[in-house]
PDB file of C-alpha atoms and ligand atoms in Angstrom:
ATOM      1  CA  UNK H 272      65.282  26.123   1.318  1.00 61.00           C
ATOM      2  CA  UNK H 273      61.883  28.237   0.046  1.00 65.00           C
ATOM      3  CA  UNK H 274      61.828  25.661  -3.064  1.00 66.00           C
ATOM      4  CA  UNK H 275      61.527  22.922  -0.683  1.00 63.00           C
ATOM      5  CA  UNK H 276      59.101  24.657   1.387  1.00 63.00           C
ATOM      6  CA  UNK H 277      56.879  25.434  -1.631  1.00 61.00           C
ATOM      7  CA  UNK H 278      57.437  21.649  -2.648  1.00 60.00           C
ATOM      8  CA  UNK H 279      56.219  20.401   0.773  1.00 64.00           C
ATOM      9  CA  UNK H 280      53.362  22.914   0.633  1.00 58.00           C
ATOM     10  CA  UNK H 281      52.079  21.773  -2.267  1.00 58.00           C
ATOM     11  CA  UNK H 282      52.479  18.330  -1.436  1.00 59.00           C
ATOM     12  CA  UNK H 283      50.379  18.803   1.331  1.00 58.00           C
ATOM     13  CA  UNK H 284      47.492  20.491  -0.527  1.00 58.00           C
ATOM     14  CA  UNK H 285      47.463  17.877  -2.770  1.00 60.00           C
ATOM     15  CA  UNK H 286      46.717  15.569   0.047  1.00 56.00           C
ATOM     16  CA  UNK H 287      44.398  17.023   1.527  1.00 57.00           C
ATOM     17  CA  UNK H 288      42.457  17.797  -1.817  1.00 54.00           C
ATOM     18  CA  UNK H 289      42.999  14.066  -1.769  1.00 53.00           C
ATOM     19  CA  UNK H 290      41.863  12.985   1.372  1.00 53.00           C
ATOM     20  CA  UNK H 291      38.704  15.619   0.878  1.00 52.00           C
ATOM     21  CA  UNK H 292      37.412  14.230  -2.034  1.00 56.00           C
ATOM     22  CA  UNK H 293      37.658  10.819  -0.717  1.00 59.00           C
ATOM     23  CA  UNK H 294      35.469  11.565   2.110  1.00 75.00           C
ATOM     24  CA  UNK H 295      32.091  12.413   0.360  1.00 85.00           C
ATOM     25  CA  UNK H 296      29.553  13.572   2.228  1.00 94.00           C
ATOM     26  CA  UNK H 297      26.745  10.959   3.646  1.00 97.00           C
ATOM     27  CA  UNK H 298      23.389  11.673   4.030  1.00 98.00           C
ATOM     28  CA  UNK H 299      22.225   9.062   6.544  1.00 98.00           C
ATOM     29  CA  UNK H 300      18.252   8.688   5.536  1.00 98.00           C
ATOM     30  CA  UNK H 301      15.785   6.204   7.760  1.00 98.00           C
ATOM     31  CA  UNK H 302      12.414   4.867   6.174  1.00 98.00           C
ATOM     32  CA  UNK H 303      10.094   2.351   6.996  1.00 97.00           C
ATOM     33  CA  UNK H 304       9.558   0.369   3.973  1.00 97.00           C
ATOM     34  CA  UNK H 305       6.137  -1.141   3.798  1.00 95.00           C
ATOM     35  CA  UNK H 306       4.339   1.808   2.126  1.00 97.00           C
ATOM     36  CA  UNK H 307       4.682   0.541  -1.952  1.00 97.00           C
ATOM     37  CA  UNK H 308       5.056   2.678  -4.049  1.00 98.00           C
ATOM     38  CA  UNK H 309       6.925   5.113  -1.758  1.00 98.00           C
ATOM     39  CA  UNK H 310       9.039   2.771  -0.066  1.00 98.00           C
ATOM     40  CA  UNK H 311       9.540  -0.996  -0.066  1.00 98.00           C
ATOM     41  CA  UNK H 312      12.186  -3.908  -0.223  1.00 98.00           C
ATOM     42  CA  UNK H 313      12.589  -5.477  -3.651  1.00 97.00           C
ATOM     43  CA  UNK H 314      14.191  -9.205  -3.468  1.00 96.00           C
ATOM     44  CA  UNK H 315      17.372  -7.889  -3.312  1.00 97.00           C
ATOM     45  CA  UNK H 316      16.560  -6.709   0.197  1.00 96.00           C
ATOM     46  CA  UNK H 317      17.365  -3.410  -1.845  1.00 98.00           C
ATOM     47  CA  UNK H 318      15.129  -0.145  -0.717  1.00 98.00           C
ATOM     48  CA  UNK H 319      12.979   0.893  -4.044  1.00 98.00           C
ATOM     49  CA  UNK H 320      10.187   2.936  -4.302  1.00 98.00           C
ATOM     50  CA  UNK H 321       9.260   7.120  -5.735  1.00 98.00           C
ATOM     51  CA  UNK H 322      10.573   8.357  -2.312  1.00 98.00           C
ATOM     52  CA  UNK H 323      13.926   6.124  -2.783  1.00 98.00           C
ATOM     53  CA  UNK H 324      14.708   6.900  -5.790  1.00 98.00           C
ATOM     54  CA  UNK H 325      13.990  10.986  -5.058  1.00 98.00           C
ATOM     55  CA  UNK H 326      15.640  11.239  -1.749  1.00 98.00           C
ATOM     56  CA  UNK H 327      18.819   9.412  -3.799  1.00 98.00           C
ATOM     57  CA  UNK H 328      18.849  11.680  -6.665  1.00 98.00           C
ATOM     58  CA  UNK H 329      18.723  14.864  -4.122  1.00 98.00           C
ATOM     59  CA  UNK H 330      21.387  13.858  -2.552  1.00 98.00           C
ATOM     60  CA  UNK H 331      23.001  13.121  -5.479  1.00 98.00           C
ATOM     61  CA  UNK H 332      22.368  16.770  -6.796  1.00 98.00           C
ATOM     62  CA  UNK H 333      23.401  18.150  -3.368  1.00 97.00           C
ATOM     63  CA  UNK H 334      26.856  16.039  -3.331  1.00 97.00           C
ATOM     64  CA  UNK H 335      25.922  13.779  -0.714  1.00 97.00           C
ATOM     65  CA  UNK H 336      26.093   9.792  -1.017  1.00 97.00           C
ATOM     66  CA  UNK H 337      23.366   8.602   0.210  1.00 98.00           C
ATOM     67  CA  UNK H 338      22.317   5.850   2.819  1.00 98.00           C
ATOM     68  CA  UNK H 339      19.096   4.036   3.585  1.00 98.00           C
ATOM     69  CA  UNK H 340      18.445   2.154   6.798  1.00 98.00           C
ATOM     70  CA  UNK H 341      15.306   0.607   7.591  1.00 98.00           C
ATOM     71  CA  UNK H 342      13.557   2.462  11.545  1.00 98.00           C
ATOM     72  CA  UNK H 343      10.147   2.078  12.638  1.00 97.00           C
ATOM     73  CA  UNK H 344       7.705   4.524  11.433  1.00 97.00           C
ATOM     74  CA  UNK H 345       7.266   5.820  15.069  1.00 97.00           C
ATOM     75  CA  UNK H 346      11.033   5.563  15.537  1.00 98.00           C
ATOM     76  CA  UNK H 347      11.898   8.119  12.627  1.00 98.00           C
ATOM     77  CA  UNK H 348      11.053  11.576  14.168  1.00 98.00           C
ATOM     78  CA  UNK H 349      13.318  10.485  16.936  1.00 98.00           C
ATOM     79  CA  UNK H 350      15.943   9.076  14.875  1.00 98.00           C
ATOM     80  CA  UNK H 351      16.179  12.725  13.215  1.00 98.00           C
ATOM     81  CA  UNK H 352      15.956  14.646  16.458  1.00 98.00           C
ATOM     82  CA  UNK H 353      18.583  12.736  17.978  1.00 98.00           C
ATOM     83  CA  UNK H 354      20.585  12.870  14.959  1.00 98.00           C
ATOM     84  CA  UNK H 355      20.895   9.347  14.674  1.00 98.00           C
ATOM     85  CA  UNK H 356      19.574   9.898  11.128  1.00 98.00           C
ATOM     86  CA  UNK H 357      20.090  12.996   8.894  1.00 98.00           C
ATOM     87  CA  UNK H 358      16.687  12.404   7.012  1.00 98.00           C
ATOM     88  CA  UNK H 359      13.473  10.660   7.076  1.00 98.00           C
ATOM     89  CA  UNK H 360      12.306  10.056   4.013  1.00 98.00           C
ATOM     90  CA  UNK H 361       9.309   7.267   4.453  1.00 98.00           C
ATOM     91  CA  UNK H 362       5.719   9.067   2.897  1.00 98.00           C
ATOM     92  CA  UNK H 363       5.665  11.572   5.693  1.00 98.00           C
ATOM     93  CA  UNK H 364       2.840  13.390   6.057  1.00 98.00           C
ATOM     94  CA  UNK H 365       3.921  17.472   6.936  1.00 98.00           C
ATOM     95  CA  UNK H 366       1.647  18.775  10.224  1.00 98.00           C
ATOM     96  CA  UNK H 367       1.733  20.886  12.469  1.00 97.00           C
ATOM     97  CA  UNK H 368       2.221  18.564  15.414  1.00 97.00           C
ATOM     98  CA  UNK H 369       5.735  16.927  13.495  1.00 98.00           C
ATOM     99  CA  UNK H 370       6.633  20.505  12.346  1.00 98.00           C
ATOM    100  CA  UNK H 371       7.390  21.929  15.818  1.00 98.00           C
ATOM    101  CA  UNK H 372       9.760  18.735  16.697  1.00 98.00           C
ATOM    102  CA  UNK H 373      11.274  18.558  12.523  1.00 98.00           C
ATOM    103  CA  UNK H 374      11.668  21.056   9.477  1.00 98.00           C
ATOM    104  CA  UNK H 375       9.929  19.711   6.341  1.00 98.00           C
ATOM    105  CA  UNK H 376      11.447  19.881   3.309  1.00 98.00           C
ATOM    106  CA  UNK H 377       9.561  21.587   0.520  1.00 98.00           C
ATOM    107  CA  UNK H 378       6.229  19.585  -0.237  1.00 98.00           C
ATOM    108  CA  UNK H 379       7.013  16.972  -2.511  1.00 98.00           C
ATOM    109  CA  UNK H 380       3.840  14.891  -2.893  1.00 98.00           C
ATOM    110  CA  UNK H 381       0.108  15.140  -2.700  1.00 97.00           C
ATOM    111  CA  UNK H 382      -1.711  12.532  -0.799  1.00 97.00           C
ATOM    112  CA  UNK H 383      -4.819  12.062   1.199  1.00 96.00           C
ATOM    113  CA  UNK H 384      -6.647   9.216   3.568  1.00 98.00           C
ATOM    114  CA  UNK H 385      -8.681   6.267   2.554  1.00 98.00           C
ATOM    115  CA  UNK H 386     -10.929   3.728   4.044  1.00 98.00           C
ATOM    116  CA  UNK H 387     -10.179   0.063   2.191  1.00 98.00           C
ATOM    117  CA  UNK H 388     -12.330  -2.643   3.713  1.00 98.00           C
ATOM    118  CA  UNK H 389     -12.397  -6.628   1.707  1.00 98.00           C
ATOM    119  CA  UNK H 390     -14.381  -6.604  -1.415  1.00 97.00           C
ATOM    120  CA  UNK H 391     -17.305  -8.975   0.152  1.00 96.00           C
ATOM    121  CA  UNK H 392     -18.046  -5.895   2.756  1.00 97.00           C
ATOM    122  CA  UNK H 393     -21.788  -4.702   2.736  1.00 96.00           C
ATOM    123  CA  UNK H 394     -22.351  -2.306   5.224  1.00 95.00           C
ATOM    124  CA  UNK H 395     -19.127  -0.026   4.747  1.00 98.00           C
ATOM    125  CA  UNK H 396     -19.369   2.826   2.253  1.00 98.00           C
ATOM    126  CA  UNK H 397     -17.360   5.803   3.532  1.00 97.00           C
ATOM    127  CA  UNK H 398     -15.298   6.489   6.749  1.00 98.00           C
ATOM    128  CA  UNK H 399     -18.892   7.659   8.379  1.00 98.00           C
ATOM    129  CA  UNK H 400     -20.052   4.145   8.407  1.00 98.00           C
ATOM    130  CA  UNK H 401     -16.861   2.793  11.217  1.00 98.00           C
ATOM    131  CA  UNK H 402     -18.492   3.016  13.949  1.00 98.00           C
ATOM    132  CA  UNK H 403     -18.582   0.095  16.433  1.00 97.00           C
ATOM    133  CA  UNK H 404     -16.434  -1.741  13.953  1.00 98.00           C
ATOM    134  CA  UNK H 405     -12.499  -3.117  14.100  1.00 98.00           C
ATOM    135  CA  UNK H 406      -9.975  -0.649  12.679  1.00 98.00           C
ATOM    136  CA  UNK H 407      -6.743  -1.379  11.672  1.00 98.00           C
ATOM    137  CA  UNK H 408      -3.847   1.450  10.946  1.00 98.00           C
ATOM    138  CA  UNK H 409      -0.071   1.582  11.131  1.00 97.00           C
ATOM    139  CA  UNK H 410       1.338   3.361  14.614  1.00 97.00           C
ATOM    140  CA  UNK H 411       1.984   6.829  14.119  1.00 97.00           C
ATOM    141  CA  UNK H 412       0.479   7.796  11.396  1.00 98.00           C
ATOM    142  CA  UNK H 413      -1.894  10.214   9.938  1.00 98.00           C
ATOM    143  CA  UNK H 414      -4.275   7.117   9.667  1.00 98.00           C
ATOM    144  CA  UNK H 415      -3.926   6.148  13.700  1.00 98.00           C
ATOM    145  CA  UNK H 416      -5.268   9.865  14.277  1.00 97.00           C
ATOM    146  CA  UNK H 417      -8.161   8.935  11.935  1.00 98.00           C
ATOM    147  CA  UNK H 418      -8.640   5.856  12.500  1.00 98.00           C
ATOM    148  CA  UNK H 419      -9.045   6.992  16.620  1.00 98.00           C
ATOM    149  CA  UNK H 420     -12.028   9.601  15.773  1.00 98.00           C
ATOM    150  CA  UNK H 421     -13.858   7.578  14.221  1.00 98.00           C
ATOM    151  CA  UNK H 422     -15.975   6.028  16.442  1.00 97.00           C
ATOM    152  CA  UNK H 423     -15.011   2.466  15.987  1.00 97.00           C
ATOM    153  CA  UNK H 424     -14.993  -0.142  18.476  1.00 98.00           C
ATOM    154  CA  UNK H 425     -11.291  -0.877  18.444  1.00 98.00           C
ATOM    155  CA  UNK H 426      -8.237   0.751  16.485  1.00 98.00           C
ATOM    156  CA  UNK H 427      -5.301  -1.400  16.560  1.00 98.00           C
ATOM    157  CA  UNK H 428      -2.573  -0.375  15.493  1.00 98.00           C
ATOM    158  CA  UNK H 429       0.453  -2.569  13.801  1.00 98.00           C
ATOM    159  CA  UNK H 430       4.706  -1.725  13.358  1.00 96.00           C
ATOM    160  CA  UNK H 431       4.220  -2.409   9.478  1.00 95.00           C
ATOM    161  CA  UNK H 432       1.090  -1.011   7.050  1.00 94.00           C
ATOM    162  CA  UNK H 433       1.484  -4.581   5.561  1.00 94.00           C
ATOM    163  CA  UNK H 434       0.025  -5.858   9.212  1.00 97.00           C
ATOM    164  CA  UNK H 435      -2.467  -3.680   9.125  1.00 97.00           C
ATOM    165  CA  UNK H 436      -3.826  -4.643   5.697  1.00 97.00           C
ATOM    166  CA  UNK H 437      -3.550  -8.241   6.305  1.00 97.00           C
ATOM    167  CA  UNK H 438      -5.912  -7.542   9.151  1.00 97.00           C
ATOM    168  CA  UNK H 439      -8.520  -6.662   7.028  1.00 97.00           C
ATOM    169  CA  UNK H 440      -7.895  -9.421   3.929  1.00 96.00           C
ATOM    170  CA  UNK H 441      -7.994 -11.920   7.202  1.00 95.00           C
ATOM    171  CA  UNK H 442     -10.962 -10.450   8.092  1.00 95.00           C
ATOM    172  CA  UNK H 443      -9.600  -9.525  11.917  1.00 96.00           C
ATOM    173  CA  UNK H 444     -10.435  -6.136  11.084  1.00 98.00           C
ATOM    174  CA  UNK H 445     -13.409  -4.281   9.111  1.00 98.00           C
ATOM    175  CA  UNK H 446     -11.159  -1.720   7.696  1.00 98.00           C
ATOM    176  CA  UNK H 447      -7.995  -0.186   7.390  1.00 98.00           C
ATOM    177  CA  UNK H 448      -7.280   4.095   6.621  1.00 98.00           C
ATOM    178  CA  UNK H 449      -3.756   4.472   4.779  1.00 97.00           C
ATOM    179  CA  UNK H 450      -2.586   6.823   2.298  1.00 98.00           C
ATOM    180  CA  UNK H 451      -4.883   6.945  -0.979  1.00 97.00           C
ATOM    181  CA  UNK H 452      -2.116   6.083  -2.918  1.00 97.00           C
ATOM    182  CA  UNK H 453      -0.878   3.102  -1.278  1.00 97.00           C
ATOM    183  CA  UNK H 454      -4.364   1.666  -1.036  1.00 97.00           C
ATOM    184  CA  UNK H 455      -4.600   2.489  -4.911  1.00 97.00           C
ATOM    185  CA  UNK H 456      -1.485   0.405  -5.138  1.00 96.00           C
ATOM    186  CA  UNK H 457      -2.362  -2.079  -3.052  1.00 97.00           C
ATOM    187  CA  UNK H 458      -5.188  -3.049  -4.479  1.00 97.00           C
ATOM    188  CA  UNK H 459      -3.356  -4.001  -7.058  1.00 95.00           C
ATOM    189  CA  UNK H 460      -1.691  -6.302  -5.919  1.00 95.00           C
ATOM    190  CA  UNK H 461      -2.252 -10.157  -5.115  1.00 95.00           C
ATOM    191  CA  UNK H 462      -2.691  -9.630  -1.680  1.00 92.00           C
ATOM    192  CA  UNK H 463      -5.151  -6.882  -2.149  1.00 96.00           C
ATOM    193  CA  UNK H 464      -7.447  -8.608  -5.106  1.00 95.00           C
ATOM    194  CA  UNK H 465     -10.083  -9.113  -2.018  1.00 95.00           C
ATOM    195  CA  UNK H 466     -10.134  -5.494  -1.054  1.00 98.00           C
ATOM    196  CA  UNK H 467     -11.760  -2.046  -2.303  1.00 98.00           C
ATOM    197  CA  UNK H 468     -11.371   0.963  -0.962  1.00 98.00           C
ATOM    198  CA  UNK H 469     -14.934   2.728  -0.297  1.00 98.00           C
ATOM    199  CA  UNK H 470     -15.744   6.678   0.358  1.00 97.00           C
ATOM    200  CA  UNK H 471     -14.244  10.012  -0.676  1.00 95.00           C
ATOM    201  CA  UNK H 472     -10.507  10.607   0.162  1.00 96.00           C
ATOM    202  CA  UNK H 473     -10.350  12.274   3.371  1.00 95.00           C
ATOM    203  CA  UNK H 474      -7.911  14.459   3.746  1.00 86.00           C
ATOM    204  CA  UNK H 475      -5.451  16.404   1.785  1.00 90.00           C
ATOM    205  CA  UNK H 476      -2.571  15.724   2.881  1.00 97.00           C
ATOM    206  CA  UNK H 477       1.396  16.868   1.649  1.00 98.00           C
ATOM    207  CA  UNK H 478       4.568  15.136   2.055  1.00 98.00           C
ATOM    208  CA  UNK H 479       7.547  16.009   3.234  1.00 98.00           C
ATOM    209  CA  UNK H 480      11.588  15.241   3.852  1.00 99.00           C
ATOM    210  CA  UNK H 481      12.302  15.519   7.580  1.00 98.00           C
ATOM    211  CA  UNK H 482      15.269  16.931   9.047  1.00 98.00           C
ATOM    212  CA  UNK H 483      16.478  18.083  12.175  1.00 98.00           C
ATOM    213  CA  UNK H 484      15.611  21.707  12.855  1.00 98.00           C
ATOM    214  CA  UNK H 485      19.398  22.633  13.136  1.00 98.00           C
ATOM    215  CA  UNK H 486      20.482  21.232   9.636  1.00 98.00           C
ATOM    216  CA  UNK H 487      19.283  24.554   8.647  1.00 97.00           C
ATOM    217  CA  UNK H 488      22.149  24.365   5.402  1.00 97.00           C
ATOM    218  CA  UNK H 489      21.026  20.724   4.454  1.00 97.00           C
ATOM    219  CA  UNK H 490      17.498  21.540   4.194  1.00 98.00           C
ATOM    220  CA  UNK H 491      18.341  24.674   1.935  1.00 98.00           C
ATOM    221  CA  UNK H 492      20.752  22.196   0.052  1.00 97.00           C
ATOM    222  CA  UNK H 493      18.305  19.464  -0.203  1.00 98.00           C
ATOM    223  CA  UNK H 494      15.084  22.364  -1.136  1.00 98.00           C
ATOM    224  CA  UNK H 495      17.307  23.689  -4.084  1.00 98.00           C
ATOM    225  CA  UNK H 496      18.252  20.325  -5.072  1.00 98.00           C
ATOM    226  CA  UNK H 497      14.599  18.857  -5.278  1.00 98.00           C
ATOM    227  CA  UNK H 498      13.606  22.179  -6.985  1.00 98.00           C
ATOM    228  CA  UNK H 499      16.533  21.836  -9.228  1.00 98.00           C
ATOM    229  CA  UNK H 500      15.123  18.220  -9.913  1.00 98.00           C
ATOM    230  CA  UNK H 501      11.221  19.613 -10.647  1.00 98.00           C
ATOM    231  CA  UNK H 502      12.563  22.067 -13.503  1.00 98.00           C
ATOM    232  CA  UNK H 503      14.810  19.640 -15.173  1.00 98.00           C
ATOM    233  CA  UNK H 504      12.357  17.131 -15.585  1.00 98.00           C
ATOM    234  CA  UNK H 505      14.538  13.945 -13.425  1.00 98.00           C
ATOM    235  CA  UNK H 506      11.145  14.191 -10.885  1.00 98.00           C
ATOM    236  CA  UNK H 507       8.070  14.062 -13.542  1.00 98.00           C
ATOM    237  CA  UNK H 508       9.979  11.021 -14.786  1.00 98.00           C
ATOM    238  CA  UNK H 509      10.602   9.291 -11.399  1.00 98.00           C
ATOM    239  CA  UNK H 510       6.807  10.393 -11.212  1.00 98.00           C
ATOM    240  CA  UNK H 511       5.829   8.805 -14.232  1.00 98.00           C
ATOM    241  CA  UNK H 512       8.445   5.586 -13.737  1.00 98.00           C
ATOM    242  CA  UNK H 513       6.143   5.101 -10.060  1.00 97.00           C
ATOM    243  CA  UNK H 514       2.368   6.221 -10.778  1.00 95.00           C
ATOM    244  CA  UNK H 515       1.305   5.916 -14.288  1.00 81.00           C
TER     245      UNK H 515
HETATM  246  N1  LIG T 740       1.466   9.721   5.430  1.00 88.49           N
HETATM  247  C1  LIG T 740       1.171   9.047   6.642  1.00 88.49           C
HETATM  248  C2  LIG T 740       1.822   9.738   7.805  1.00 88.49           C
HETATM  249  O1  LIG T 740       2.671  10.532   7.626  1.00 88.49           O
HETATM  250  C3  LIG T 740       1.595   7.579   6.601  1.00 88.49           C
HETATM  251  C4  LIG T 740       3.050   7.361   6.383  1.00 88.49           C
HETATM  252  C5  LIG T 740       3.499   5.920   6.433  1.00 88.49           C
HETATM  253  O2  LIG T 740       2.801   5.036   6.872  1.00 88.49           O
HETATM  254  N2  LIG T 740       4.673   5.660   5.973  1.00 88.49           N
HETATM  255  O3  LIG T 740       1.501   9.502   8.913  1.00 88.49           O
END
């Protein structure tokens, strides 16, 4: 009788052990994947990009499989405070307004704003020079809040950055701000060979991984995984794979 006991008890751990393993954990992450070389869609439909391929190997270091949906930039904080999303991963700018509604992860890139008007443009030369003109920025972003102080004569604002840069190689707009780095990327690309970007960059500006404020073990999970990633060398070469 205790034989068959121990045989059924063990049988039963070995289930669940089973039935444990088989349910990895998922790390649901949202982006909005028009900001090359963070995030974008190759022609697989397949989400690429330094972000991508970071978030990914976090969660891969932190034992969680991970999986991308596309969400509107404004729709992200949201998503995450609503839990419909564990993560946004998507170039996010960490400030103060977003970090009373989200926890940032750990910093994890250094960016900053730029002006980029088309190539034939005479009279812009730095972010001074907007006013009275047509702005163009993506909604909800760092560049909106710039974009809206500086004096223009309209801002609009677009669901994708690749609107709002097609705007300005159009010539609907005079300029669009966006992320120095995207800009730098854009411009090299076909669509961009008609733009330059003009003036200083104009703010310093970090990103971060957003979660919900109480995921308070994921974010220590995900913090020692991407620190875990920065001393073994897996993020200078995602780095490297992405900016050089
Ligand atoms: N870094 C900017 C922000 O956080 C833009 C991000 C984006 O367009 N994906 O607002």
């Amino acid at each position: 009788m205790k034989k068959l006991f121990v045989l059924a008890l063990l049988g039963i751990m070995a289930f669940a052990t089973f039935t444990c393993s088989a349910a990895q954990k998922v790390l649901r992450v949202g982006t909005e994947p028009t900001f090359a070389p963070f995030e974008f869609t190759n022609e697989q439909g397949e989400f690429v990009g330094f972000d991508m391929d970071l978030i990914r190997a976090m969660g891969k270091e932190a034992g969680y499989k991970v999986e991308i949906q596309n969400i509107g930039f404004d729709g992200l904080i949201p998503a995450v405070q609503s839990n419909i999303i564990d993560c946004a991963a998507s170039g996010m700018t960490i400030t103060e307004a977003r970090s009373k509604v989200v926890t940032f992860s750990n910093p994890y890139y250094t960016a900053g704003l730029l002006v980029m008007v088309r190539k034939d443009n005479k009279d812009i030369k730095s972010y001074a020079d907007l006013k009275g003109k047509n702005i163009a920025c993506q909604i909800g972003t760092t560049g909106e809040n710039k974009s809206r102080a500086a004096g223009g004569k309209s801002v609009t604002a677009y669901n994708t950055n690749v609107e709002a840069c097609m705007e300005v190689v159009n010539g609907t707009a005079d300029a669009v701000i966006n992320d120095a780095p995207v800009v730098a990327f854009y411009l090299k690309t076909p669509a961009g060979k008609n733009c330059k970007s003009v003036g200083d960059i104009l703010e310093a500006e970090e990103y971060g991984f957003a979660f919900n404020k109480n995921n308070v073990q994921l974010i220590k999970d995900m913090n020692k995984a991407l620190a875990t990633l920065k001393k073994n060398g897996e993020y200078d070469k995602l780095y490297a794979k992405w900016f050089n």
